[in-house]
Each structure stands twice: as C-alpha cells, then as structure tokens.
Amino acid sequence: MGKPEIAKLGHVALVSTDLDQSLKFFKEVIGLEETTEIDGVHYLRAWGDFQHHTLSIEQGEDSYVKWIGWRTKTKDCVLGFKKLLQEANVVVEEFPMGSTPGIGNTIRFQLPSGHTFEFYYDVDKPEAASEYKSILKNQVYQAHRKGISPRRIDHVNIHTSTNANHTFDFLLDTLGFNLREYVKGDEGILAGWMSVTSLVHDVALVQKSALPSKARLHHLSYWLDNSQDILRAADILREQGIPFIGPGKHGISQAIYLYVMDPGSGCRVELFTGGYLIFEPDWEPIEWTRDEQLTVGNTYWGDSVQDKELNNITIEAR
Amino acid sequence: MGKPEIAKLGHVALVSTDLDQSLKFFKEVIGLEETTEIDGVHYLRAWGDFQHHTLSIEQGEDSYVKWIGWRTKTKDCVLGFKKLLQEANVVVEEFPMGSTPGIGNTIRFQLPSGHTFEFYYDVDKPEAASEYKSILKNQVYQAHRKGISPRRIDHVNIHTSTNANHTFDFLLDTLGFNLREYVKGDEGILAGWMSVTSLVHDVALVQKSALPSKARLHHLSYWLDNSQDILRAADILREQGIPFIGPGKHGISQAIYLYVMDPGSGCRVELFTGGYLIFEPDWEPIEWTRDEQLTVGNTYWGDSVQDKELNNITIEAR
Amino acid sequence: MGKPEIAKLGHVALVSTDLDQSLKFFKEVIGLEETTEIDGVHYLRAWGDFQHHTLSIEQGEDSYVKWIGWRTKTKDCVLGFKKLLQEANVVVEEFPMGSTPGIGNTIRFQLPSGHTFEFYYDVDKPEAASEYKSILKNQVYQAHRKGISPRRIDHVNIHTSTNANHTFDFLLDTLGFNLREYVKGDEGILAGWMSVTSLVHDVALVQKSALPSKARLHHLSYWLDNSQDILRAADILREQGIPFIGPGKHGISQAIYLYVMDPGSGCRVELFTGGYLIFEPDWEPIEWTRDEQLTVGNTYWGDSVQDKELNNITIEAR
Amino acid sequence: MGKPEIAKLGHVALVSTDLDQSLKFFKEVIGLEETTEIDGVHYLRAWGDFQHHTLSIEQGEDSYVKWIGWRTKTKDCVLGFKKLLQEANVVVEEFPMGSTPGIGNTIRFQLPSGHTFEFYYDVDKPEAASEYKSILKNQVYQAHRKGISPRRIDHVNIHTSTNANHTFDFLLDTLGFNLREYVKGDEGILAGWMSVTSLVHDVALVQKSALPSKARLHHLSYWLDNSQDILRAADILREQGIPFIGPGKHGISQAIYLYVMDPGSGCRVELFTGGYLIFEPDWEPIEWTRDEQLTVGNTYWGDSVQDKELNNITIEAR
C-alpha cells in the first residue's frame, strides 16, 4: 500500500465553560443543526455538511479544543498513518469505533506544536429529521433555516509559540499536506496555508512569539455561498451584540471574511466565502514577504485584521 | 402660488487640477458616461440618471466645487425661490438658459456656510448614443458597461466650520428640506441628514471646528443596486491602487458604503447601496447623541470612517 | 387648503379561509412580524415597516381583500378627500379612530372598478418587543430574523374586468396618482403603473376581459434589499413546497421578482428588489405597446410571467 | 507506477465559422482575456485561470469542437494513459511539445462516443501583461475588467447518440472519473456527472436518441463567484440581444445557471455559480429517476431548461 492520505477536515471537538451560551451561538446565531446529543456532548453540522458532525461541544472547566478530526482517504489509511507516525516516534493513541458517536476507529496524536489531531475513516451520515430534510438528494438539510446559515465546515487556523518549522515539516512531509501560500521570515515560514483538498487551506499554521500556551486555535471556519451572505451575517451579529472583525478580503487565499467569537467558549469562527480552488498538480506555493503580508496579504480591502486586540485572542488546544 | 419646492439633487460642478486623471477616474473606474464636452467642460452621468448630466468636470488651477445644482418642482419655483431668497437678503445671481449646457434658466446663491447652490427647472434629457442605449424604455444607457457602474447620483455631504445652525435653519426653513436624522451636540445640531425626496438624505451638513476653508464638500455619492456591487467596487479600486475607506455600514441612513477619492481633484465619492426610504409624512427626525454616533451611527459594522486620516480630507466649495 | 394628497400605501386587509396556513406563510415563510392580534385579526408588518401594520389577516368563509389602506399627507387630507369624493358622487363611509387597531379616523370608498380603498392619516408606530428591537434607531425590528425577511411593503397590483379607463381617470385625476409607465391598447390604457411616491408604482391597474369577479387583487408586494435575497427566497419556497414564478426581471419597473401564493388565502405576494426611483418632476409616462410588453416589458429576462396558469390566479377584492 | 490520473479539465479547442463574432462574444461579452494569437488561433483564459489558455478559437468552414484538453497529475501519467489506452485498443495519437502553444507533449484519442480528448501535463503559465496584472500574487489578471468576467473554466457537458454505457464505463474505469450524480433509465445511465476533482462534475455525459451527429458538445462552463453575478450577466446579455436560458438552479449539482450561445460558433456556454464540493472519499453517487430529474433535478427553480428549443442545440465534436 502507498502512502496514507488525508481526505478532508472532519470536525473540531470543543470544550466550553459556558455550554448554554455556546449552543445558543452555534445553533441559533451561526445556525448549525444538531445531529444528536450524547452524554452531554452536542454534535453539530452545517446544512451542507455530509457527515455526522463537524463540531462537537461539551461543558468543561476550561474552554479549549480537545482535538481536530480528519477523515482519511481509505480505512487502511488510518492504520497506515499509525505505522508512519510510530516510525517517526510519535505517540499514537487508538480508540475503537463508538468512542466518538458517528465516527469509527480512531487514532489520536500530537503535532510537534502540541495540537491534537484525530484520524478516522468511517463516519455515519445520518439523514436530517424529515421536517428539515432538503428535497435535494445531494443536500442534507434545507438551507437558510435559521441564523447565518453557512453551508459547510471549511478549515482550521492554528497558532504555535514553538518553532513552527518542525510542525510545517510534519504537516507537509509526514501528513501529506500541500503548501499553497506562505509568509517567509528570516528563519523559515512564519505562516503557511496548507491543504489536501482543492481548497487553498484545510489548515493554516502561524508562528507567534508569545502565546498563553504553546498550542492554540485561532479559528475554525464555515463557508457561505455568496459574499452578500457575509454582510447579512454582519447585520445579524451586530444586532446580537457580538463583536466581530470584518467584512474584509484577505489577499492570501482571497477569502472574504468575518471573524466572530463564540461568547461561550471564546472560540473564534471565521465566516467566509470567495477564495479560489487549486486544481493544478504542480502548484508552486505563493510566497509573501512579511511586508507584502501586511500591505496586501492580510487585508486586500476592508476591516483589517491587523492591530486589533480581538485578532490576538486564541483558544487553547490540548 | 405656494412655497417653492426643490424636486431633487441635480448635479455637482467640479473643477480639477488634473482633468485627465479625473476623467479617467470618473469615466473608466467609476464608469460614468459622458453626455458631451463643451468648451473644455465634460458632462457626465450614470447609466440610470435621467437628466443631461449629474457631474461636470473642467480643468482649473485649484480643485474645488463650483456649485451644487438642484432641480425645482416647477418652472415657477425657480422664480419663487429667487423672490424668497431676496426677501431673506440672500444675493441671487441669474443665468439665462444655455449658460450651462443641458440646463435652463438658473439662479445661484450661497448658503450661510458659503456653499454655492444652483436652482433650475428645465433640463435636457438626451438619449444615449444608439450603441450604448438600453433596450429598456425606462433606462438611458445599458447598465454594467464599464468600471464600477453605479445607477444614479444620490446625495452630497457638505462640511462647514461656521456655526452650522444658521445653515440648518436656512436649509430647513427657507429651502424646504426635511430633517431625517441628526447628531445633537450641546449647542445644536452637529450633523444633519436632510431630504426633499424619499431618500434619507439629498444633502448632509456637518459642522467641523477646523477646516482649510469655511465651505467644503466631503463627498458626492452615487448609488449601486446591490451590496455585492460595493465589494466588487472594492476589488476594482484596490487593483487600480486607489485608496478607499470601507466597505462598511452606517447606522445613520443604513447606507452600505465605500469612500474613494478622485486622484485628479481630491473630490471624494461615496459608492453606496442599502439605506431606507421615508414615505411617512410625519417623520420624526432620528436623534443620535454624539456617543451613539460614535458607537453605532457612523459605523454599524465594517471598516470604520472614524479615526482615518483619509476621512478628514475635503475639497473646497466656493 | 389645496388638493388633498396621498402619502403612501398603508396596508392590505386580507381575509383567509385558512387563517392558520396564512399566518404560517406570512409569519414563518415570508417572515413578517406580528404587532398584535385583536378580535381574531392578526396585524403584521415587515422589519422595516414604520407603522402599526402593513397587512392584516383574519379568518373568513371566503378569501378576499377587504380593502387597501392608504395614508394621506396630512390629517386634513382625509376630510379633503371625503369632500372631493362626495362632490364626485362617490359613496364615502366614515369610521372613527379605533375601528381598526393602530389607525385613526378613516374613510372608505370604492373605485369605479369596485376595489375598496381606505384613507387615514393617524397611525400608531409601536416599537418592537425589546428582544427583537433593532439597535438602529431608524429601524423597528432586527433584520433577517426568520424566513425570507423582506424590508417593507411596496405596492399592490389590482385587476379589473370593467373598462379600466374610468378607474385610471379616477386614480390619476381624483386621487392624484402619477402615471409612470403604461401599456397602450387600441381603446386606452391596458395596464398602468402609478405612484404618489418616488417608487415606480404604489399601485398597478390591469384590465382583463374575463375575471371571476370584476375587482381582483393580483398581488401585494414586499421589498428586499438585494437581488440575491430573491434567489435565497426561491430556495426557501422550493423547500416548503410552495409553487412560485420567477426569478425574473420585468422590463416595466425594472423589478427583479418572484411571485408566490399564500397557500391559505390564495393571495399572491410579489417579492421584489431592484427597480428604479423617479425624482424627476416632469416624468413623462413610459409607453409600451402590447408587443413591447410581451417581448421586453413583462419579462426582461428569467422565468416568464406570461403563459403561466399560476399567473392568472387572482383573489377577489370587495 | 500506479494508475495514471487526470488532474483537471484543461481547455476546449473550438472552431468557429465566424471567428470575429466568436472573439467579440468571448472577449467582450463573456470577458475572457487573450493570452496570445498564433497562426490564426486565439488562446483565451479567464482572469482566475492559472494556465496558458482554457479556450482556443480559430476560423473554420464548420463550427465544431476539435478536442477537449485535460491536464494529468504528473508527466508520467501522459505516458501511463497512452499505454493504458493502447492496451484497451484505443487509437492514440501523439504530438510533441509545441504542437499547441502553451502545452507540452500531448496524446489524443476518441471516447467510444466519438469525442476527442487530449491529455498533457506540461503547461505554460504566462503572466498577464503588466497593466492587467493583479496585485494579488495568487491571481493572474485583475478581476472584473470587462463584460461578464467569470473566474475560471469549470466543466464540459457532452452528448452522445451512441449507447452511453460504453462511454460511462470508459470514463469511469479507464480514465478514472468518479460518478457523482446520475439519472437512471431502464437500460443504464441516461446522464452522469463525473469528476476527478472536488467539483461535482468536470464532465457530464448525456445520452440523446437523436442528434445531428453522434458526438456533440452541449456546453462548456465558466464559473462566477456569486449568484448575483449571474443576474448581472443576464442584464449584459439581454442588452446585447443574445438569447439565453436562465437564471435558474439545477437540483442536480445545485448549480445556479445561465446558458448562452456564442453567436459566432453556436457553442453554448454555461455561466454558473453555487454548486457544492465533494471531499468525501466514499461518495455514493446520487441517483435520480427520470421523473425526479424532471421535477427537481433539471430545475430546482427558475427559468427551466426543459422544453426549450434553445436547450436542444448542440455543437459537433469531432
């Protein structure tokens, strides 16, 4: 068998110090659907997400990300990755089917940065309850039922205070991500946008010199179909009294964005649309200097992410 | 005959120190159409403007606004205003038909703030050249031919360093504008949005303590049909290397905005959409405190107009 | 005192044979807010409507329109119209304040076509309940709370099997509407779009040779801010299994439209955006031949309103 | 080496009986950019296409598609496919680098349906001329320069009057496409949407009983970022007097569409946005019955593609 491969971002497992507020935010304001609740863990997904859940939330003493889940291309890839990781002296934990509702056999391990990744292949794809089910056979729920109503999960953005080069190497060489765009510093890559799919990034990694802990989640992202949806989201959030950054457009990734924090957990969500798809097999990573990042890359136009206190807030990833 | 009435904002007469650059900006980047050029003055209008021109530009030694033109409700209203103004000891100049191409008999006078207004009733409504003419009998030009492509002129925003109360009184009592929204300061209205139409404002007046001259134009505004058009405009302007503020949404007027300066004259243009219409005959002006203005009124969301150097730039109005 | 004037369309009073379904449609699918319910009559308005209600619905043995309400420019205009109408031998009924919740002294009368109009000046403008109230001082409710979520009422479209010329004369000469666009037939105007505001039409009147009764409502219309909102509405309606015509764009009025029928009453609603505003005081009505109407006027592009069974359905107006 | 793989749709090579009109249509109305012209062949691409061209047009005695080009995942894949095809008794022609400007070594062969496919790996990626170059390092041209201005090529839709099952087998088994959605008839698949990328389809194949020749192109498709762009495109096409079908939304693929024919060649172009991405590695093809196709699949809402003469027009593929 060849090199094991990741198919796609699966989900983020979130712990919140204020579950009620987090559920209100993700279910009513963002507008995610709840697949199920088991043992106090709420499993959520967007109307266009095809699998069991793309976000789980549970009550905790601290707010943090338990792990970031990824689906592999085949069942064998899970074992393939286990072998590969162990050969690279990475500690791998295994969990049998059923440990997490909706997900099969699982392995969990830490990136050099300290972020926990979870790999699995088998997923349940439960239908929506009949009253919310789309008449489209290729769509799970009716769209636009409530709140901001994004279509699907898109990516995660993680921060590290460790030397990011180790983690970039790990993500690119061991896990098989492709580098799509990056910011070059004197001592290597300061920020990199990487994907296994045609998206510009399934994961972005940013090195920051000072962070409250070494592994942080800057945001998880849900995708909307139209740029006007982002402006509608701004109206909704403003009326709810929830602060946000945006709308704006990144030069890097070309995403039209809005950043908002879950008032329950402090976990930031990027609502985004636009961007571009990469189908070229010989994609040459786009290099941005630090200066280009600041003038065009971070904010092509709009409400800037730079120099905002709000933009520095991250949530711990364990 | 009753009190004379204004029907609508007509046009802005602009002088530019760099006519070529101004024409490139207004015709190619903004996308206005040129009705005609006579004696070095270029007469422009948007594809949905019904009259001869809504902007004129000519070369000059300084960049400034010569006058702001308003169309009256009837021919008699021009004379009615002349009488009214003279009774109020306002100096009124008269110009016969043909002094300005496309416009009939005209009177000109100054507001207490020093801004020159021009009133007229008769206007030419020339058709578009056949190759650019819309197949819609209710639209002059084909839409979306070039550049940002707004539909029509919307309003002007003027600044004064004089005591604005005199000018507010003049605009409301003598000229018949209706106050729609305003910011209340200790000594009266600091900023007011006024209209004779169902728009929230045909003209806004703002008092500023320090200005390069007592009468200034902050911006003239063209209207686009959709909020996405504003984001498309941002892409276009960014690629042309022309700085702008926005996109954002004002609380006051509910306008979704983008502010950009003509690189030739320094005259600011607001591209905007959204907003609301006032049909209620007993509209009670919305009062905003200075504090409410700063937290919600100026920027409901988005790239803030506050604290931007770019936002303080105005152009002289003579 | 001068000629009495209408300020704006006020509301439509609707009777439904299936109140529950009508309320579900207007409140959950269209997304109107309920101001109050009194004696079985439900008073609804859109989030941007400034007055007490723009639609009332009650249970009845038949589905029909009781009347179409219009707000006058002043209190005196109500009496002015009463006098004017009586001089023209029109039967005028009077109702004291409180007969209809939220509305003051009222007169009611019939057009030559048989449609009942109601005129009043005084209106209540109740605030939204605090949890739904906008932080914008110029907006009643938070926008985008549920369903399609239009901003405000826009216009009504009425049909008659009588000779429409009498009713056109009445609307234009007696009631003071301005003709904005019309379709010319051999014996007069076949269809006319008329307004007292800057909208292209507050009311449209169409002559049809065969109708189930002489006075019919073809549709009432609510306005959305963006053309994408119309496409979002199509998704929502399709999932609800409610048939509609559109999206398309009329040449006449330039409206981007979607026509959908209330499953309870059979009353058609036009969801629309786009269009244009008329501020010119000497607007020359746009004349369309019957042929131009069929090739450009009815459908500039999109799902055509012509030759659709659904388009012929109207509701009785008493 | 493993099984050879296709990376993405590359381009369509088009011959037009009226080159001037085709160039006007594709360059001015659609708004494609011209990379170069060599020996009378014009090489075009959209502002977001990363390779040398995605469409070529040249003058001919007939209008037809010469071939449909596909880029492979590696250089070796070209040879891999050559071997694979020859083993399957498919005639393979080879062309050295430079036979087609901007493209390296090429193989060409026919599907069982008679359509010519071209495979290659090497491509030139010339920059835009400096005055049209984007300041975004991840985008070739400035966006929105002219006309409808789509971002990138998306897919092709081909028709055959032969038994489509042979061609489906060939596309899926030999060429490695994944079936994403299909319409099931009594004797197999009547229409199938297939991709090698995360798009729902890079190619669709439809079986039609009667066609002017056995291999036809129904349309090639360019992608726009927002649904409002489709409505803007409708305005532009309507004013140019070019007939089209749409706007509407397919149930199958969820595409928001507009179909328009190049007046020069008769080649149909689908302008589209929306749709969804497939990242699930175990995607189970969505099956639609013929009945479901007609009620939901073809047209979820909007101007229907069914029963339109315009929809039956296809162009020969040689």
mmCIF file of C-alpha atoms in Angstrom, chain C residues 115-296:
data_model
loop_
_atom_site.group_PDB
_atom_site.id
_atom_site.type_symbol
_atom_site.label_atom_id
_atom_site.label_comp_id
_atom_site.label_asym_id
_atom_site.label_seq_id
_atom_site.Cartn_x
_atom_site.Cartn_y
_atom_site.Cartn_z
ATOM 1 C CA HIS C 115 -61.955 47.879 -5.224
ATOM 2 C CA THR C 116 -62.322 49.354 -1.747
ATOM 3 C CA PHE C 117 -59.755 51.926 -0.699
ATOM 4 C CA GLU C 118 -59.365 53.204 2.837
ATOM 5 C CA PHE C 119 -57.758 56.569 3.644
ATOM 6 C CA TYR C 120 -56.414 57.705 7.006
ATOM 7 C CA TYR C 121 -53.696 59.829 8.445
ATOM 8 C CA ASP C 122 -53.162 58.896 12.062
ATOM 9 C CA VAL C 123 -51.181 55.761 12.700
ATOM 10 C CA ASP C 124 -49.662 54.159 15.721
ATOM 11 C CA LYS C 125 -45.985 53.359 15.468
ATOM 12 C CA PRO C 126 -45.425 50.836 18.210
ATOM 13 C CA GLU C 127 -41.904 49.713 18.976
ATOM 14 C CA ALA C 128 -40.832 46.130 18.576
ATOM 15 C CA ALA C 129 -40.689 43.933 21.654
ATOM 16 C CA SER C 130 -37.338 44.544 23.285
ATOM 17 C CA GLU C 131 -35.836 41.179 22.328
ATOM 18 C CA TYR C 132 -36.496 41.797 18.630
ATOM 19 C CA LYS C 133 -35.802 45.508 18.558
ATOM 20 C CA SER C 134 -33.003 46.780 16.347
ATOM 21 C CA ILE C 135 -30.101 48.698 17.846
ATOM 22 C CA LEU C 136 -30.564 51.009 14.875
ATOM 23 C CA LYS C 137 -32.732 53.922 15.930
ATOM 24 C CA ASN C 138 -34.083 54.182 12.384
ATOM 25 C CA GLN C 139 -35.216 50.568 12.139
ATOM 26 C CA VAL C 140 -38.042 48.901 14.033
ATOM 27 C CA TYR C 141 -37.040 45.247 14.228
ATOM 28 C CA GLN C 142 -33.768 43.383 13.814
ATOM 29 C CA ALA C 143 -33.487 42.316 10.196
ATOM 30 C CA HIS C 144 -33.147 38.709 8.974
ATOM 31 C CA ARG C 145 -34.798 37.145 11.983
ATOM 32 C CA LYS C 146 -36.723 34.449 10.115
ATOM 33 C CA GLY C 147 -37.788 33.265 6.716
ATOM 34 C CA ILE C 148 -37.427 35.414 3.611
ATOM 35 C CA SER C 149 -37.400 38.591 5.685
ATOM 36 C CA PRO C 150 -38.360 41.477 3.340
ATOM 37 C CA ARG C 151 -37.764 45.050 4.464
ATOM 38 C CA ARG C 152 -41.108 46.752 3.809
ATOM 39 C CA ILE C 153 -44.373 46.740 1.919
ATOM 40 C CA ASP C 154 -44.018 48.093 -1.591
ATOM 41 C CA HIS C 155 -47.151 48.146 -3.772
ATOM 42 C CA VAL C 156 -50.381 46.478 -4.821
ATOM 43 C CA ASN C 157 -51.423 45.259 -8.251
ATOM 44 C CA ILE C 158 -55.157 45.199 -8.945
ATOM 45 C CA HIS C 159 -57.109 43.768 -11.867
ATOM 46 C CA THR C 160 -60.466 44.760 -13.254
ATOM 47 C CA SER C 161 -62.840 43.354 -15.862
ATOM 48 C CA THR C 162 -64.579 46.740 -16.164
ATOM 49 C CA ASN C 163 -63.436 49.409 -18.582
ATOM 50 C CA ALA C 164 -60.207 50.401 -16.869
ATOM 51 C CA ASN C 165 -60.212 53.899 -18.348
ATOM 52 C CA HIS C 166 -62.723 55.041 -15.747
ATOM 53 C CA THR C 167 -60.556 53.766 -12.957
ATOM 54 C CA PHE C 168 -57.357 55.192 -14.443
ATOM 55 C CA ASP C 169 -59.062 58.582 -14.675
ATOM 56 C CA PHE C 170 -60.228 58.261 -11.098
ATOM 57 C CA LEU C 171 -56.819 57.255 -9.769
ATOM 58 C CA LEU C 172 -54.951 59.931 -11.706
ATOM 59 C CA ASP C 173 -57.383 62.845 -11.616
ATOM 60 C CA THR C 174 -59.292 62.395 -8.377
ATOM 61 C CA LEU C 175 -56.804 60.597 -6.179
ATOM 62 C CA GLY C 176 -53.696 62.261 -7.566
ATOM 63 C CA PHE C 177 -51.592 59.310 -8.631
ATOM 64 C CA ASN C 178 -48.927 59.897 -11.274
ATOM 65 C CA LEU C 179 -48.785 57.605 -14.261
ATOM 66 C CA ARG C 180 -45.230 56.238 -14.542
ATOM 67 C CA GLU C 181 -45.442 53.507 -17.179
ATOM 68 C CA TYR C 182 -48.320 52.050 -19.164
ATOM 69 C CA VAL C 183 -49.285 49.627 -21.889
ATOM 70 C CA LYS C 184 -51.314 51.214 -24.651
ATOM 71 C CA GLY C 185 -54.118 49.287 -26.328
ATOM 72 C CA ASP C 186 -56.492 50.331 -29.066
ATOM 73 C CA GLU C 187 -59.038 51.697 -26.651
ATOM 74 C CA GLY C 188 -56.869 53.193 -23.959
ATOM 75 C CA ILE C 189 -54.528 52.043 -21.249
ATOM 76 C CA LEU C 190 -54.490 48.279 -20.720
ATOM 77 C CA ALA C 191 -52.160 48.376 -17.765
ATOM 78 C CA GLY C 192 -50.737 51.277 -15.818
ATOM 79 C CA TRP C 193 -48.147 51.686 -13.083
ATOM 80 C CA MET C 194 -48.916 54.666 -10.844
ATOM 81 C CA SER C 195 -47.420 56.278 -7.785
ATOM 82 C CA VAL C 196 -47.669 59.142 -5.362
ATOM 83 C CA THR C 197 -44.155 58.377 -4.105
ATOM 84 C CA SER C 198 -40.807 58.070 -5.876
ATOM 85 C CA LEU C 199 -41.479 54.384 -6.452
ATOM 86 C CA VAL C 200 -42.424 53.439 -9.987
ATOM 87 C CA HIS C 201 -45.702 52.179 -8.627
ATOM 88 C CA ASP C 202 -47.613 52.198 -5.408
ATOM 89 C CA VAL C 203 -50.454 50.668 -7.388
ATOM 90 C CA ALA C 204 -50.714 48.986 -10.768
ATOM 91 C CA LEU C 205 -54.043 48.516 -12.522
ATOM 92 C CA VAL C 206 -54.575 45.935 -15.252
ATOM 93 C CA GLN C 207 -57.642 45.413 -17.409
ATOM 94 C CA LYS C 208 -58.537 41.791 -18.106
ATOM 95 C CA SER C 209 -61.513 40.763 -20.189
ATOM 96 C CA ALA C 210 -62.530 37.769 -18.131
ATOM 97 C CA LEU C 211 -62.186 37.574 -14.373
ATOM 98 C CA PRO C 212 -64.104 35.604 -11.750
ATOM 99 C CA SER C 213 -65.394 38.912 -10.363
ATOM 100 C CA LYS C 214 -64.979 42.478 -11.501
ATOM 101 C CA ALA C 215 -62.474 43.586 -8.841
ATOM 102 C CA ARG C 216 -59.445 41.456 -8.092
ATOM 103 C CA LEU C 217 -56.093 41.705 -6.356
ATOM 104 C CA HIS C 218 -53.301 40.234 -8.448
ATOM 105 C CA HIS C 219 -50.689 40.704 -5.764
ATOM 106 C CA LEU C 220 -49.328 42.742 -2.919
ATOM 107 C CA SER C 221 -45.604 43.220 -2.806
ATOM 108 C CA TYR C 222 -42.841 43.297 -0.226
ATOM 109 C CA TRP C 223 -39.404 44.692 -0.940
ATOM 110 C CA LEU C 224 -35.992 43.062 -0.332
ATOM 111 C CA ASP C 225 -32.696 44.924 -0.355
ATOM 112 C CA ASN C 226 -30.652 42.766 -2.718
ATOM 113 C CA SER C 227 -31.220 40.649 -5.790
ATOM 114 C CA GLN C 228 -29.526 37.720 -4.101
ATOM 115 C CA ASP C 229 -32.270 37.829 -1.469
ATOM 116 C CA ILE C 230 -34.694 36.855 -4.226
ATOM 117 C CA LEU C 231 -32.647 33.736 -5.011
ATOM 118 C CA ARG C 232 -32.458 32.865 -1.322
ATOM 119 C CA ALA C 233 -36.256 33.252 -1.198
ATOM 120 C CA ALA C 234 -36.548 30.797 -4.088
ATOM 121 C CA ASP C 235 -34.565 28.194 -2.122
ATOM 122 C CA ILE C 236 -36.770 28.693 0.911
ATOM 123 C CA LEU C 237 -40.051 28.473 -1.014
ATOM 124 C CA ARG C 238 -38.915 25.440 -3.005
ATOM 125 C CA GLU C 239 -38.128 23.549 0.173
ATOM 126 C CA GLN C 240 -41.518 24.483 1.606
ATOM 127 C CA GLY C 241 -43.187 23.034 -1.473
ATOM 128 C CA ILE C 242 -44.834 26.338 -2.314
ATOM 129 C CA PRO C 243 -45.009 26.984 -6.093
ATOM 130 C CA PHE C 244 -43.820 30.321 -7.454
ATOM 131 C CA ILE C 245 -42.992 32.187 -10.655
ATOM 132 C CA GLY C 246 -39.513 33.650 -11.072
ATOM 133 C CA PRO C 247 -36.872 34.728 -10.519
ATOM 134 C CA GLY C 248 -37.063 37.123 -13.393
ATOM 135 C CA LYS C 249 -36.751 40.798 -14.168
ATOM 136 C CA HIS C 250 -39.560 42.950 -15.502
ATOM 137 C CA GLY C 251 -38.686 45.479 -18.173
ATOM 138 C CA ILE C 252 -41.550 47.651 -16.937
ATOM 139 C CA SER C 253 -40.480 48.947 -13.488
ATOM 140 C CA GLN C 254 -37.171 47.020 -13.732
ATOM 141 C CA ALA C 255 -38.228 44.914 -10.765
ATOM 142 C CA ILE C 256 -36.471 41.638 -10.035
ATOM 143 C CA TYR C 257 -39.367 39.448 -8.978
ATOM 144 C CA LEU C 258 -40.643 36.251 -7.507
ATOM 145 C CA TYR C 259 -44.398 35.578 -7.297
ATOM 146 C CA VAL C 260 -45.720 33.242 -4.678
ATOM 147 C CA MET C 261 -49.205 32.492 -3.409
ATOM 148 C CA ASP C 262 -50.208 32.299 0.229
ATOM 149 C CA PRO C 263 -51.380 28.668 0.489
ATOM 150 C CA GLY C 264 -54.019 29.762 2.983
ATOM 151 C CA SER C 265 -55.843 32.538 1.155
ATOM 152 C CA GLY C 266 -54.556 32.206 -2.395
ATOM 153 C CA CYS C 267 -53.357 35.810 -2.146
ATOM 154 C CA ARG C 268 -50.274 36.325 -4.295
ATOM 155 C CA VAL C 269 -47.200 38.080 -2.925
ATOM 156 C CA GLU C 270 -44.522 39.586 -5.100
ATOM 157 C CA LEU C 271 -41.095 39.558 -3.518
ATOM 158 C CA PHE C 272 -39.076 42.107 -5.329
ATOM 159 C CA THR C 273 -35.968 44.214 -5.438
ATOM 160 C CA GLY C 274 -34.239 46.424 -7.964
ATOM 161 C CA GLY C 275 -36.465 48.807 -9.827
ATOM 162 C CA TYR C 276 -35.717 52.497 -10.018
ATOM 163 C CA LEU C 277 -36.812 55.698 -8.307
ATOM 164 C CA ILE C 278 -38.440 58.669 -10.011
ATOM 165 C CA PHE C 279 -37.467 62.074 -8.698
ATOM 166 C CA GLU C 280 -37.993 63.993 -11.936
ATOM 167 C CA PRO C 281 -40.968 66.346 -11.528
ATOM 168 C CA ASP C 282 -41.809 66.223 -15.245
ATOM 169 C CA TRP C 283 -41.731 62.463 -15.646
ATOM 170 C CA GLU C 284 -43.186 61.528 -18.982
ATOM 171 C CA PRO C 285 -45.016 58.222 -18.639
ATOM 172 C CA ILE C 286 -43.225 55.421 -20.464
ATOM 173 C CA GLU C 287 -45.483 53.984 -23.129
ATOM 174 C CA TRP C 288 -45.156 50.332 -24.084
ATOM 175 C CA THR C 289 -47.056 48.815 -26.964
ATOM 176 C CA ARG C 290 -48.715 45.473 -26.326
ATOM 177 C CA ASP C 291 -45.967 43.929 -28.411
ATOM 178 C CA GLU C 292 -43.186 45.606 -26.462
ATOM 179 C CA GLN C 293 -44.841 44.482 -23.259
ATOM 180 C CA LEU C 294 -44.699 40.879 -24.402
ATOM 181 C CA THR C 295 -41.102 40.949 -25.632
ATOM 182 C CA VAL C 296 -39.403 43.166 -23.031
#
